[in-house]
Amino acid sequence: MKKILITGGAGFIGSHVVRRFVNEYPDYQIVNLDKLTYAGNLANLTDIEDRPNYRFVKADITDAPRINELFLQENFDAVIHLAAESHVDRSITDPSAFVMTNVIGSVNLLNAAREYWKGSYAGKRFYHVSTDEVYGALSEEGMFTEQTAYDPHSPYSASKASSDHFVRAYHDTYGLDVVISNCSNNYGSHHFPEKLIPLAINNIKNGQPVPVYGKGENVRDWLWVEDHARAIDVIFHQAKTGETYNIGGHNEWKNIDLIHLLCRIMDKKLGRAEGESAKLITFVTDRAGHDLRYAIDSTKLQQVLNWVPSLQFEEGLEKTVDWYLENEEWLANVTSGNYQAYYENQYKSR
Ligand code: NAD
Ligand code: DAU
């Protein structure tokens, strides 16, 4: 019997992690803590919300007294920390929100774990879910390994790098049992349509321009979100304390090639003539400080913990498109209201 606090469980990756743990471990109690920002959505979890081993708590990780109270009441055995501001473009517009949640919020959780687990760290674990963006940008060669020096460029990646450093500092200074994983770009169902793939699916579906930053030459390394959730499960249960694991699918794509592939899939799914959706591609002003290339070397995870990605990209992308086409109500709900204002503000001047 374990009681696990999962933060950010109403978001994209968090909801897949919550679902996996609730389904795979009926003897664990899963407490999902989420502030329900624009990115958090309980509709992501309707299939498991009534399970006896699942509970939702609405709370903000920047609210230290609330977090302390919860640790005192609940006696958690472990934390899997995903709550974050996660969108690079938003971090360029408003860095402070990223410092508050990603740095201060993470430190609040570490403090609570340190305080309430004090004297009996055995069997307790703090798992911090992080990103490959902390390593900075690659040129055309090479890959990020666990030894790559941190070199974040955006306010988002700087805030995630800072939280990674705090997590390691609490291990080295106080002996807290911590593990960190740094993952590449995820894709799949329930992805908020501010990020490239779901935004492009939504726009192609609606016959709207598909904005590609710069010349579309930037490269990202895409991983099926359920493979990330499975990697988190394996690392949570098997990694040694203080360890870091990189997670990635060896699946690099130039943005423009990815968008063309997506357009071909959407033409097929929507019964459009081949080449029709690609006419929507629109090159727009580049992102400031845009990292050229990310590529993850996940050899350690594959060799030490026997994790391998399960899906080929084209298969995963088709499944993703199918999910968005079958879940029109979900998409309509998340793209109403504030989303329109965000979109207008983000793209009008590009
Ligand atoms: P997301 O934006 O979809 O979800 C973030 C969740 O955190 C939301 O449910 C939101 O409501 C919640 N949240 C935000 N601020 C909060 C606060 N102050 N208190 C409590 N809850 C709060 O993000 P995601 O893409 O699912 O990413 C989850 C984690 O994984 C993040 O830590 C991110 O850095 C990391 N990550 C993401 C990717 C990716 O490709 N999306 C890749 C690697 C790592
Ligand atoms: O690498 C992991 C990271 O991946 C995570 O830590 C972040 O939380 C996640 O948002 C993601 O960051 P990116 O900036 O790589 O993802 P995004 O979907 O925003 O952009 C992917 C690429 O597409 C990037 O090169 C920018 C480009 N892009 C993005 C948008 C939103 C466009 O060309 N047009 C767009 O409209």
PDB file of C-alpha atoms and ligand atoms in Angstrom, residues 8 10-14 33-37 39-40 59-62 82-84 86 101 129-131 156 160 183-186 195, ligand 1:
ATOM      1  CA  GLY A   8      -0.122  18.391 -12.461  1.00  0.00           C
ATOM      2  CA  ALA A  10      -4.946  17.199 -14.932  1.00  0.00           C
ATOM      3  CA  GLY A  11      -2.493  18.297 -17.638  1.00  0.00           C
ATOM      4  CA  PHE A  12      -1.348  16.512 -20.787  1.00  0.00           C
ATOM      5  CA  ILE A  13       1.382  14.170 -19.526  1.00  0.00           C
ATOM      6  CA  GLY A  14       0.146  14.168 -15.926  1.00  0.00           C
ATOM      7  CA  LEU A  33      -3.033  17.736  -7.025  1.00  0.00           C
ATOM      8  CA  ASP A  34      -3.641  20.374  -9.669  1.00  0.00           C
ATOM      9  CA  LYS A  35      -4.425  24.088  -9.740  1.00  0.00           C
ATOM     10  CA  LEU A  36      -6.470  23.647 -12.933  1.00  0.00           C
ATOM     11  CA  THR A  37      -4.798  26.457 -14.852  1.00  0.00           C
ATOM     12  CA  ALA A  39      -3.798  23.755 -19.191  1.00  0.00           C
ATOM     13  CA  GLY A  40      -5.402  21.617 -16.500  1.00  0.00           C
ATOM     14  CA  ALA A  59      -4.452  23.276  -4.939  1.00  0.00           C
ATOM     15  CA  ASP A  60      -1.678  25.593  -6.050  1.00  0.00           C
ATOM     16  CA  ILE A  61       1.909  24.458  -5.427  1.00  0.00           C
ATOM     17  CA  THR A  62       2.958  28.087  -4.889  1.00  0.00           C
ATOM     18  CA  LEU A  82       4.747  17.224 -13.046  1.00  0.00           C
ATOM     19  CA  ALA A  83       2.885  20.475 -12.261  1.00  0.00           C
ATOM     20  CA  ALA A  84       4.461  23.278 -14.250  1.00  0.00           C
ATOM     21  CA  SER A  86       5.046  24.252 -19.743  1.00  0.00           C
ATOM     22  CA  THR A 101       5.276  27.661 -10.326  1.00  0.00           C
ATOM     23  CA  VAL A 129       9.654  15.180 -14.149  1.00  0.00           C
ATOM     24  CA  SER A 130      11.807  17.474 -16.253  1.00  0.00           C
ATOM     25  CA  THR A 131      12.674  18.284 -19.827  1.00  0.00           C
ATOM     26  CA  TYR A 156      10.779  28.075 -19.404  1.00  0.00           C
ATOM     27  CA  LYS A 160      13.035  23.867 -15.212  1.00  0.00           C
ATOM     28  CA  CYS A 183      12.268  13.867 -21.609  1.00  0.00           C
ATOM     29  CA  SER A 184      12.033  15.043 -25.196  1.00  0.00           C
ATOM     30  CA  ASN A 185       8.872  16.420 -26.899  1.00  0.00           C
ATOM     31  CA  ASN A 186       5.754  14.370 -26.198  1.00  0.00           C
ATOM     32  CA  LYS A 195       1.734  23.198 -28.743  1.00  0.00           C
TER      33      LYS A 195
HETATM   34  P1  NAD B   1       0.679  20.891 -19.162  1.00  0.00           P
HETATM   35  O1  NAD B   1       0.864  22.357 -19.294  1.00  0.00           O
HETATM   36  O2  NAD B   1      -0.198  20.153 -20.109  1.00  0.00           O
HETATM   37  O3  NAD B   1       0.140  20.562 -17.695  1.00  0.00           O
HETATM   38  C1  NAD B   1       0.625  21.190 -16.546  1.00  0.00           C
HETATM   39  C2  NAD B   1      -0.341  20.923 -15.396  1.00  0.00           C
HETATM   40  O4  NAD B   1       0.177  21.576 -14.230  1.00  0.00           O
HETATM   41  C3  NAD B   1      -1.748  21.485 -15.636  1.00  0.00           C
HETATM   42  O5  NAD B   1      -2.715  20.540 -15.277  1.00  0.00           O
HETATM   43  C4  NAD B   1      -1.805  22.696 -14.720  1.00  0.00           C
HETATM   44  O6  NAD B   1      -3.104  23.003 -14.251  1.00  0.00           O
HETATM   45  C5  NAD B   1      -0.874  22.269 -13.589  1.00  0.00           C
HETATM   46  N1  NAD B   1      -0.312  23.434 -12.877  1.00  0.00           N
HETATM   47  C6  NAD B   1       0.291  24.496 -13.424  1.00  0.00           C
HETATM   48  N2  NAD B   1       0.638  25.383 -12.466  1.00  0.00           N
HETATM   49  C7  NAD B   1       0.271  24.812 -11.283  1.00  0.00           C
HETATM   50  C8  NAD B   1       0.391  25.216  -9.926  1.00  0.00           C
HETATM   51  N3  NAD B   1       0.930  26.400  -9.590  1.00  0.00           N
HETATM   52  N4  NAD B   1      -0.066  24.377  -8.958  1.00  0.00           N
HETATM   53  C9  NAD B   1      -0.631  23.194  -9.286  1.00  0.00           C
HETATM   54  N5  NAD B   1      -0.791  22.772 -10.547  1.00  0.00           N
HETATM   55  C10 NAD B   1      -0.331  23.563 -11.544  1.00  0.00           C
HETATM   56  O7  NAD B   1       2.152  20.286 -19.151  1.00  0.00           O
HETATM   57  P2  NAD B   1       2.698  18.912 -19.742  1.00  0.00           P
HETATM   58  O8  NAD B   1       3.084  19.114 -21.146  1.00  0.00           O
HETATM   59  O9  NAD B   1       1.783  17.821 -19.374  1.00  0.00           O
HETATM   60  O10 NAD B   1       4.048  18.783 -18.905  1.00  0.00           O
HETATM   61  C11 NAD B   1       4.040  18.156 -17.621  1.00  0.00           C
HETATM   62  C12 NAD B   1       5.452  18.152 -17.074  1.00  0.00           C
HETATM   63  O11 NAD B   1       6.309  17.450 -17.937  1.00  0.00           O
HETATM   64  C13 NAD B   1       6.054  19.549 -16.922  1.00  0.00           C
HETATM   65  O12 NAD B   1       6.805  19.563 -15.729  1.00  0.00           O
HETATM   66  C14 NAD B   1       6.941  19.703 -18.145  1.00  0.00           C
HETATM   67  O13 NAD B   1       8.013  20.555 -17.860  1.00  0.00           O
HETATM   68  C15 NAD B   1       7.408  18.269 -18.332  1.00  0.00           C
HETATM   69  N6  NAD B   1       7.746  17.895 -19.722  1.00  0.00           N
HETATM   70  C16 NAD B   1       6.866  18.139 -20.753  1.00  0.00           C
HETATM   71  C17 NAD B   1       7.192  17.704 -22.043  1.00  0.00           C
HETATM   72  C18 NAD B   1       6.249  17.902 -23.198  1.00  0.00           C
HETATM   73  O14 NAD B   1       6.603  17.601 -24.342  1.00  0.00           O
HETATM   74  N7  NAD B   1       5.021  18.375 -22.995  1.00  0.00           N
HETATM   75  C19 NAD B   1       8.401  17.059 -22.278  1.00  0.00           C
HETATM   76  C20 NAD B   1       9.282  16.858 -21.201  1.00  0.00           C
HETATM   77  C21 NAD B   1       8.933  17.258 -19.930  1.00  0.00           C
END
